[in-house]
Amino acid sequence: MLKVGVLVSGGGTNLQAILDAIDSGKITNAQVTVVISNNPNAYALQRAEDHGIKALCISPKQYEDREDFHKALLNRLQEEQVDLIVLAGFLVAVPPMIVEAYPYRIINIHPSLIPSFCGVGYYGLHVHEKVLERGVRVTGATVHFVDTGTDTGPIILQKAVKVKQGDTPQILQKRVMEKAEWKILPKAINLIANGKVTVKDGKVMIEE
Ligand code: GRF
């Protein structure tokens, strides 16, 4: 049984999609054992509690030194014996010390088709604002392994979403979440939990 730790910062709709997929059997051989947020007010923590899951706030603001925050987060993940870390709208950069402790065991959901509209500064609504500004006809979401870069790790799954006339960033974000994020993140976790994902020469191989 894969022990999953989910790191969140906001509303937790991706966390909810994971919990619903476990409850419905779309995800097998996995359980979310801890949810950690840097934001004490993240509704995602409430979603975890409502589901009977340990919900913790570990925030940089609680520590004098950023290094101490990193160590506290890593220690907690190890204490909880997490096998897979899922970044679900987590807005804090994951430090190399954690990435190196969990090689190919941290995944992230990004609300665009990487390598478009990603990297430093591309998160949340900003992504969709840039998509609309550029006038692309198709956007989507990506699940990728986390490496020490920003949105640069090997891509696991992607799903395309049409950009429609009259879309606002909010409308587009909602469509990308509903049609892409909430589908491919649970699917990626299920594939990993069932041993279907390997990485060879920096590229993800998926056994369908
Ligand atoms: C959303 O912008 C999503 O696209 C990205 O993180 C943000 C928070 O989503 N992955 P959530 O509702 O907290 O899962």
PDB file of N, CA, C and O in Angstrom, residues 157-197:
ATOM      1  N   LEU A 157       2.097  12.507 -17.176  1.00  0.00           N
ATOM      2  CA  LEU A 157       0.845  12.564 -17.956  1.00  0.00           C
ATOM      3  C   LEU A 157       0.535  14.008 -18.330  1.00  0.00           C
ATOM      4  O   LEU A 157       0.904  14.930 -17.599  1.00  0.00           O
ATOM      5  N   GLN A 158      -0.147  14.188 -19.453  1.00  0.00           N
ATOM      6  CA  GLN A 158      -0.654  15.500 -19.839  1.00  0.00           C
ATOM      7  C   GLN A 158      -2.060  15.326 -20.407  1.00  0.00           C
ATOM      8  O   GLN A 158      -2.420  14.261 -20.906  1.00  0.00           O
ATOM      9  N   LYS A 159      -2.855  16.392 -20.301  1.00  0.00           N
ATOM     10  CA  LYS A 159      -4.196  16.341 -20.911  1.00  0.00           C
ATOM     11  C   LYS A 159      -4.510  17.722 -21.467  1.00  0.00           C
ATOM     12  O   LYS A 159      -4.337  18.723 -20.761  1.00  0.00           O
ATOM     13  N   ALA A 160      -4.921  17.766 -22.729  1.00  0.00           N
ATOM     14  CA  ALA A 160      -5.190  19.040 -23.407  1.00  0.00           C
ATOM     15  C   ALA A 160      -6.618  19.512 -23.142  1.00  0.00           C
ATOM     16  O   ALA A 160      -7.526  18.704 -22.936  1.00  0.00           O
ATOM     17  N   VAL A 161      -6.764  20.842 -23.124  1.00  0.00           N
ATOM     18  CA  VAL A 161      -8.074  21.474 -22.905  1.00  0.00           C
ATOM     19  C   VAL A 161      -8.200  22.635 -23.889  1.00  0.00           C
ATOM     20  O   VAL A 161      -7.259  23.420 -24.048  1.00  0.00           O
ATOM     21  N   LYS A 162      -9.335  22.740 -24.558  1.00  0.00           N
ATOM     22  CA  LYS A 162      -9.549  23.816 -25.532  1.00  0.00           C
ATOM     23  C   LYS A 162      -9.695  25.167 -24.813  1.00  0.00           C
ATOM     24  O   LYS A 162     -10.336  25.258 -23.756  1.00  0.00           O
ATOM     25  N   VAL A 163      -9.121  26.195 -25.425  1.00  0.00           N
ATOM     26  CA  VAL A 163      -9.372  27.568 -24.977  1.00  0.00           C
ATOM     27  C   VAL A 163     -10.546  28.077 -25.821  1.00  0.00           C
ATOM     28  O   VAL A 163     -10.574  27.871 -27.040  1.00  0.00           O
ATOM     29  N   LYS A 164     -11.551  28.649 -25.142  1.00  0.00           N
ATOM     30  CA  LYS A 164     -12.756  29.054 -25.875  1.00  0.00           C
ATOM     31  C   LYS A 164     -12.849  30.584 -25.956  1.00  0.00           C
ATOM     32  O   LYS A 164     -12.341  31.297 -25.076  1.00  0.00           O
ATOM     33  N   GLN A 165     -13.523  31.068 -27.013  1.00  0.00           N
ATOM     34  CA  GLN A 165     -13.755  32.517 -27.160  1.00  0.00           C
ATOM     35  C   GLN A 165     -14.434  33.029 -25.881  1.00  0.00           C
ATOM     36  O   GLN A 165     -15.335  32.370 -25.353  1.00  0.00           O
ATOM     37  N   GLY A 166     -13.959  34.147 -25.405  1.00  0.00           N
ATOM     38  CA  GLY A 166     -14.623  34.754 -24.237  1.00  0.00           C
ATOM     39  C   GLY A 166     -14.156  34.197 -22.908  1.00  0.00           C
ATOM     40  O   GLY A 166     -14.604  34.622 -21.842  1.00  0.00           O
ATOM     41  N   ASP A 167     -13.234  33.256 -22.935  1.00  0.00           N
ATOM     42  CA  ASP A 167     -12.707  32.718 -21.667  1.00  0.00           C
ATOM     43  C   ASP A 167     -12.077  33.834 -20.841  1.00  0.00           C
ATOM     44  O   ASP A 167     -11.336  34.664 -21.364  1.00  0.00           O
ATOM     45  N   THR A 168     -12.341  33.808 -19.559  1.00  0.00           N
ATOM     46  CA  THR A 168     -11.559  34.635 -18.614  1.00  0.00           C
ATOM     47  C   THR A 168     -10.560  33.688 -17.934  1.00  0.00           C
ATOM     48  O   THR A 168     -10.740  32.462 -17.997  1.00  0.00           O
ATOM     49  N   PRO A 169      -9.557  34.243 -17.256  1.00  0.00           N
ATOM     50  CA  PRO A 169      -8.625  33.346 -16.545  1.00  0.00           C
ATOM     51  C   PRO A 169      -9.340  32.415 -15.572  1.00  0.00           C
ATOM     52  O   PRO A 169      -9.016  31.230 -15.471  1.00  0.00           O
ATOM     53  N   GLN A 170     -10.376  32.937 -14.929  1.00  0.00           N
ATOM     54  CA  GLN A 170     -11.104  32.128 -13.952  1.00  0.00           C
ATOM     55  C   GLN A 170     -11.871  30.988 -14.625  1.00  0.00           C
ATOM     56  O   GLN A 170     -11.861  29.848 -14.140  1.00  0.00           O
ATOM     57  N   ILE A 171     -12.517  31.312 -15.739  1.00  0.00           N
ATOM     58  CA  ILE A 171     -13.293  30.283 -16.465  1.00  0.00           C
ATOM     59  C   ILE A 171     -12.342  29.204 -16.992  1.00  0.00           C
ATOM     60  O   ILE A 171     -12.597  28.005 -16.874  1.00  0.00           O
ATOM     61  N   LEU A 172     -11.214  29.663 -17.525  1.00  0.00           N
ATOM     62  CA  LEU A 172     -10.241  28.721 -18.093  1.00  0.00           C
ATOM     63  C   LEU A 172      -9.631  27.855 -16.993  1.00  0.00           C
ATOM     64  O   LEU A 172      -9.483  26.643 -17.138  1.00  0.00           O
ATOM     65  N   GLN A 173      -9.316  28.473 -15.851  1.00  0.00           N
ATOM     66  CA  GLN A 173      -8.727  27.698 -14.741  1.00  0.00           C
ATOM     67  C   GLN A 173      -9.680  26.584 -14.313  1.00  0.00           C
ATOM     68  O   GLN A 173      -9.254  25.437 -14.130  1.00  0.00           O
ATOM     69  N   LYS A 174     -10.951  26.944 -14.224  1.00  0.00           N
ATOM     70  CA  LYS A 174     -11.950  25.957 -13.792  1.00  0.00           C
ATOM     71  C   LYS A 174     -12.043  24.800 -14.778  1.00  0.00           C
ATOM     72  O   LYS A 174     -12.056  23.632 -14.390  1.00  0.00           O
ATOM     73  N   ARG A 175     -12.018  25.152 -16.097  1.00  0.00           N
ATOM     74  CA  ARG A 175     -12.108  24.083 -17.101  1.00  0.00           C
ATOM     75  C   ARG A 175     -10.868  23.179 -17.065  1.00  0.00           C
ATOM     76  O   ARG A 175     -10.969  21.959 -17.147  1.00  0.00           O
ATOM     77  N   VAL A 176      -9.688  23.805 -16.910  1.00  0.00           N
ATOM     78  CA  VAL A 176      -8.450  23.010 -16.852  1.00  0.00           C
ATOM     79  C   VAL A 176      -8.454  22.101 -15.625  1.00  0.00           C
ATOM     80  O   VAL A 176      -8.061  20.930 -15.690  1.00  0.00           O
ATOM     81  N   MET A 177      -8.968  22.625 -14.507  1.00  0.00           N
ATOM     82  CA  MET A 177      -9.032  21.783 -13.302  1.00  0.00           C
ATOM     83  C   MET A 177      -9.995  20.614 -13.504  1.00  0.00           C
ATOM     84  O   MET A 177      -9.647  19.456 -13.300  1.00  0.00           O
ATOM     85  N   GLU A 178     -11.225  20.962 -13.970  1.00  0.00           N
ATOM     86  CA  GLU A 178     -12.270  19.931 -14.103  1.00  0.00           C
ATOM     87  C   GLU A 178     -11.930  18.883 -15.168  1.00  0.00           C
ATOM     88  O   GLU A 178     -12.092  17.694 -14.962  1.00  0.00           O
ATOM     89  N   LYS A 179     -11.449  19.357 -16.320  1.00  0.00           N
ATOM     90  CA  LYS A 179     -11.268  18.455 -17.473  1.00  0.00           C
ATOM     91  C   LYS A 179      -9.892  17.809 -17.491  1.00  0.00           C
ATOM     92  O   LYS A 179      -9.654  16.830 -18.199  1.00  0.00           O
ATOM     93  N   ALA A 180      -8.937  18.390 -16.764  1.00  0.00           N
ATOM     94  CA  ALA A 180      -7.573  17.851 -16.877  1.00  0.00           C
ATOM     95  C   ALA A 180      -6.962  17.513 -15.518  1.00  0.00           C
ATOM     96  O   ALA A 180      -6.719  16.344 -15.208  1.00  0.00           O
ATOM     97  N   GLU A 181      -6.772  18.525 -14.658  1.00  0.00           N
ATOM     98  CA  GLU A 181      -6.044  18.279 -13.406  1.00  0.00           C
ATOM     99  C   GLU A 181      -6.668  17.175 -12.565  1.00  0.00           C
ATOM    100  O   GLU A 181      -5.967  16.258 -12.090  1.00  0.00           O
ATOM    101  N   TRP A 182      -7.974  17.300 -12.369  1.00  0.00           N
ATOM    102  CA  TRP A 182      -8.649  16.360 -11.458  1.00  0.00           C
ATOM    103  C   TRP A 182      -8.713  14.947 -12.062  1.00  0.00           C
ATOM    104  O   TRP A 182      -9.092  13.998 -11.386  1.00  0.00           O
ATOM    105  N   LYS A 183      -8.336  14.811 -13.335  1.00  0.00           N
ATOM    106  CA  LYS A 183      -8.334  13.472 -13.961  1.00  0.00           C
ATOM    107  C   LYS A 183      -6.927  12.877 -13.970  1.00  0.00           C
ATOM    108  O   LYS A 183      -6.699  11.726 -13.596  1.00  0.00           O
ATOM    109  N   ILE A 184      -5.936  13.716 -14.408  1.00  0.00           N
ATOM    110  CA  ILE A 184      -4.608  13.109 -14.607  1.00  0.00           C
ATOM    111  C   ILE A 184      -3.824  12.947 -13.301  1.00  0.00           C
ATOM    112  O   ILE A 184      -2.967  12.061 -13.203  1.00  0.00           O
ATOM    113  N   LEU A 185      -4.121  13.783 -12.283  1.00  0.00           N
ATOM    114  CA  LEU A 185      -3.372  13.601 -11.026  1.00  0.00           C
ATOM    115  C   LEU A 185      -3.742  12.272 -10.354  1.00  0.00           C
ATOM    116  O   LEU A 185      -2.860  11.464 -10.035  1.00  0.00           O
ATOM    117  N   PRO A 186      -5.049  11.991 -10.176  1.00  0.00           N
ATOM    118  CA  PRO A 186      -5.385  10.665  -9.634  1.00  0.00           C
ATOM    119  C   PRO A 186      -4.874   9.509 -10.498  1.00  0.00           C
ATOM    120  O   PRO A 186      -4.397   8.504  -9.978  1.00  0.00           O
ATOM    121  N   LYS A 187      -4.947   9.699 -11.824  1.00  0.00           N
ATOM    122  CA  LYS A 187      -4.501   8.621 -12.729  1.00  0.00           C
ATOM    123  C   LYS A 187      -3.003   8.354 -12.541  1.00  0.00           C
ATOM    124  O   LYS A 187      -2.566   7.206 -12.464  1.00  0.00           O
ATOM    125  N   ALA A 188      -2.236   9.427 -12.404  1.00  0.00           N
ATOM    126  CA  ALA A 188      -0.781   9.272 -12.211  1.00  0.00           C
ATOM    127  C   ALA A 188      -0.486   8.545 -10.899  1.00  0.00           C
ATOM    128  O   ALA A 188       0.360   7.646 -10.842  1.00  0.00           O
ATOM    129  N   ILE A 189      -1.208   8.913  -9.850  1.00  0.00           N
ATOM    130  CA  ILE A 189      -0.993   8.264  -8.549  1.00  0.00           C
ATOM    131  C   ILE A 189      -1.333   6.773  -8.649  1.00  0.00           C
ATOM    132  O   ILE A 189      -0.592   5.914  -8.152  1.00  0.00           O
ATOM    133  N   ASN A 190      -2.419   6.460  -9.333  1.00  0.00           N
ATOM    134  CA  ASN A 190      -2.808   5.054  -9.491  1.00  0.00           C
ATOM    135  C   ASN A 190      -1.749   4.269 -10.262  1.00  0.00           C
ATOM    136  O   ASN A 190      -1.394   3.136  -9.886  1.00  0.00           O
ATOM    137  N   LEU A 191      -1.223   4.872 -11.319  1.00  0.00           N
ATOM    138  CA  LEU A 191      -0.198   4.190 -12.123  1.00  0.00           C
ATOM    139  C   LEU A 191       1.054   3.930 -11.268  1.00  0.00           C
ATOM    140  O   LEU A 191       1.621   2.842 -11.275  1.00  0.00           O
ATOM    141  N   ILE A 192       1.443   4.935 -10.486  1.00  0.00           N
ATOM    142  CA  ILE A 192       2.634   4.786  -9.626  1.00  0.00           C
ATOM    143  C   ILE A 192       2.375   3.745  -8.534  1.00  0.00           C
ATOM    144  O   ILE A 192       3.195   2.862  -8.282  1.00  0.00           O
ATOM    145  N   ALA A 193       1.198   3.812  -7.931  1.00  0.00           N
ATOM    146  CA  ALA A 193       0.857   2.887  -6.830  1.00  0.00           C
ATOM    147  C   ALA A 193       0.830   1.436  -7.304  1.00  0.00           C
ATOM    148  O   ALA A 193       1.052   0.511  -6.520  1.00  0.00           O
ATOM    149  N   ASN A 194       0.597   1.250  -8.597  1.00  0.00           N
ATOM    150  CA  ASN A 194       0.507  -0.103  -9.164  1.00  0.00           C
ATOM    151  C   ASN A 194       1.716  -0.457 -10.015  1.00  0.00           C
ATOM    152  O   ASN A 194       1.654  -1.360 -10.857  1.00  0.00           O
ATOM    153  N   GLY A 195       2.793   0.274  -9.773  1.00  0.00           N
ATOM    154  CA  GLY A 195       4.088  -0.089 -10.363  1.00  0.00           C
ATOM    155  C   GLY A 195       4.164   0.033 -11.870  1.00  0.00           C
ATOM    156  O   GLY A 195       4.955  -0.664 -12.519  1.00  0.00           O
ATOM    157  N   LYS A 196       3.372   0.926 -12.449  1.00  0.00           N
ATOM    158  CA  LYS A 196       3.307   1.017 -13.914  1.00  0.00           C
ATOM    159  C   LYS A 196       4.215   2.109 -14.487  1.00  0.00           C
ATOM    160  O   LYS A 196       4.251   2.324 -15.693  1.00  0.00           O
ATOM    161  N   VAL A 197       4.909   2.837 -13.583  1.00  0.00           N
ATOM    162  CA  VAL A 197       5.691   3.993 -14.043  1.00  0.00           C
ATOM    163  C   VAL A 197       7.169   3.771 -13.738  1.00  0.00           C
ATOM    164  O   VAL A 197       7.542   3.469 -12.602  1.00  0.00           O
TER     165      VAL A 197
END
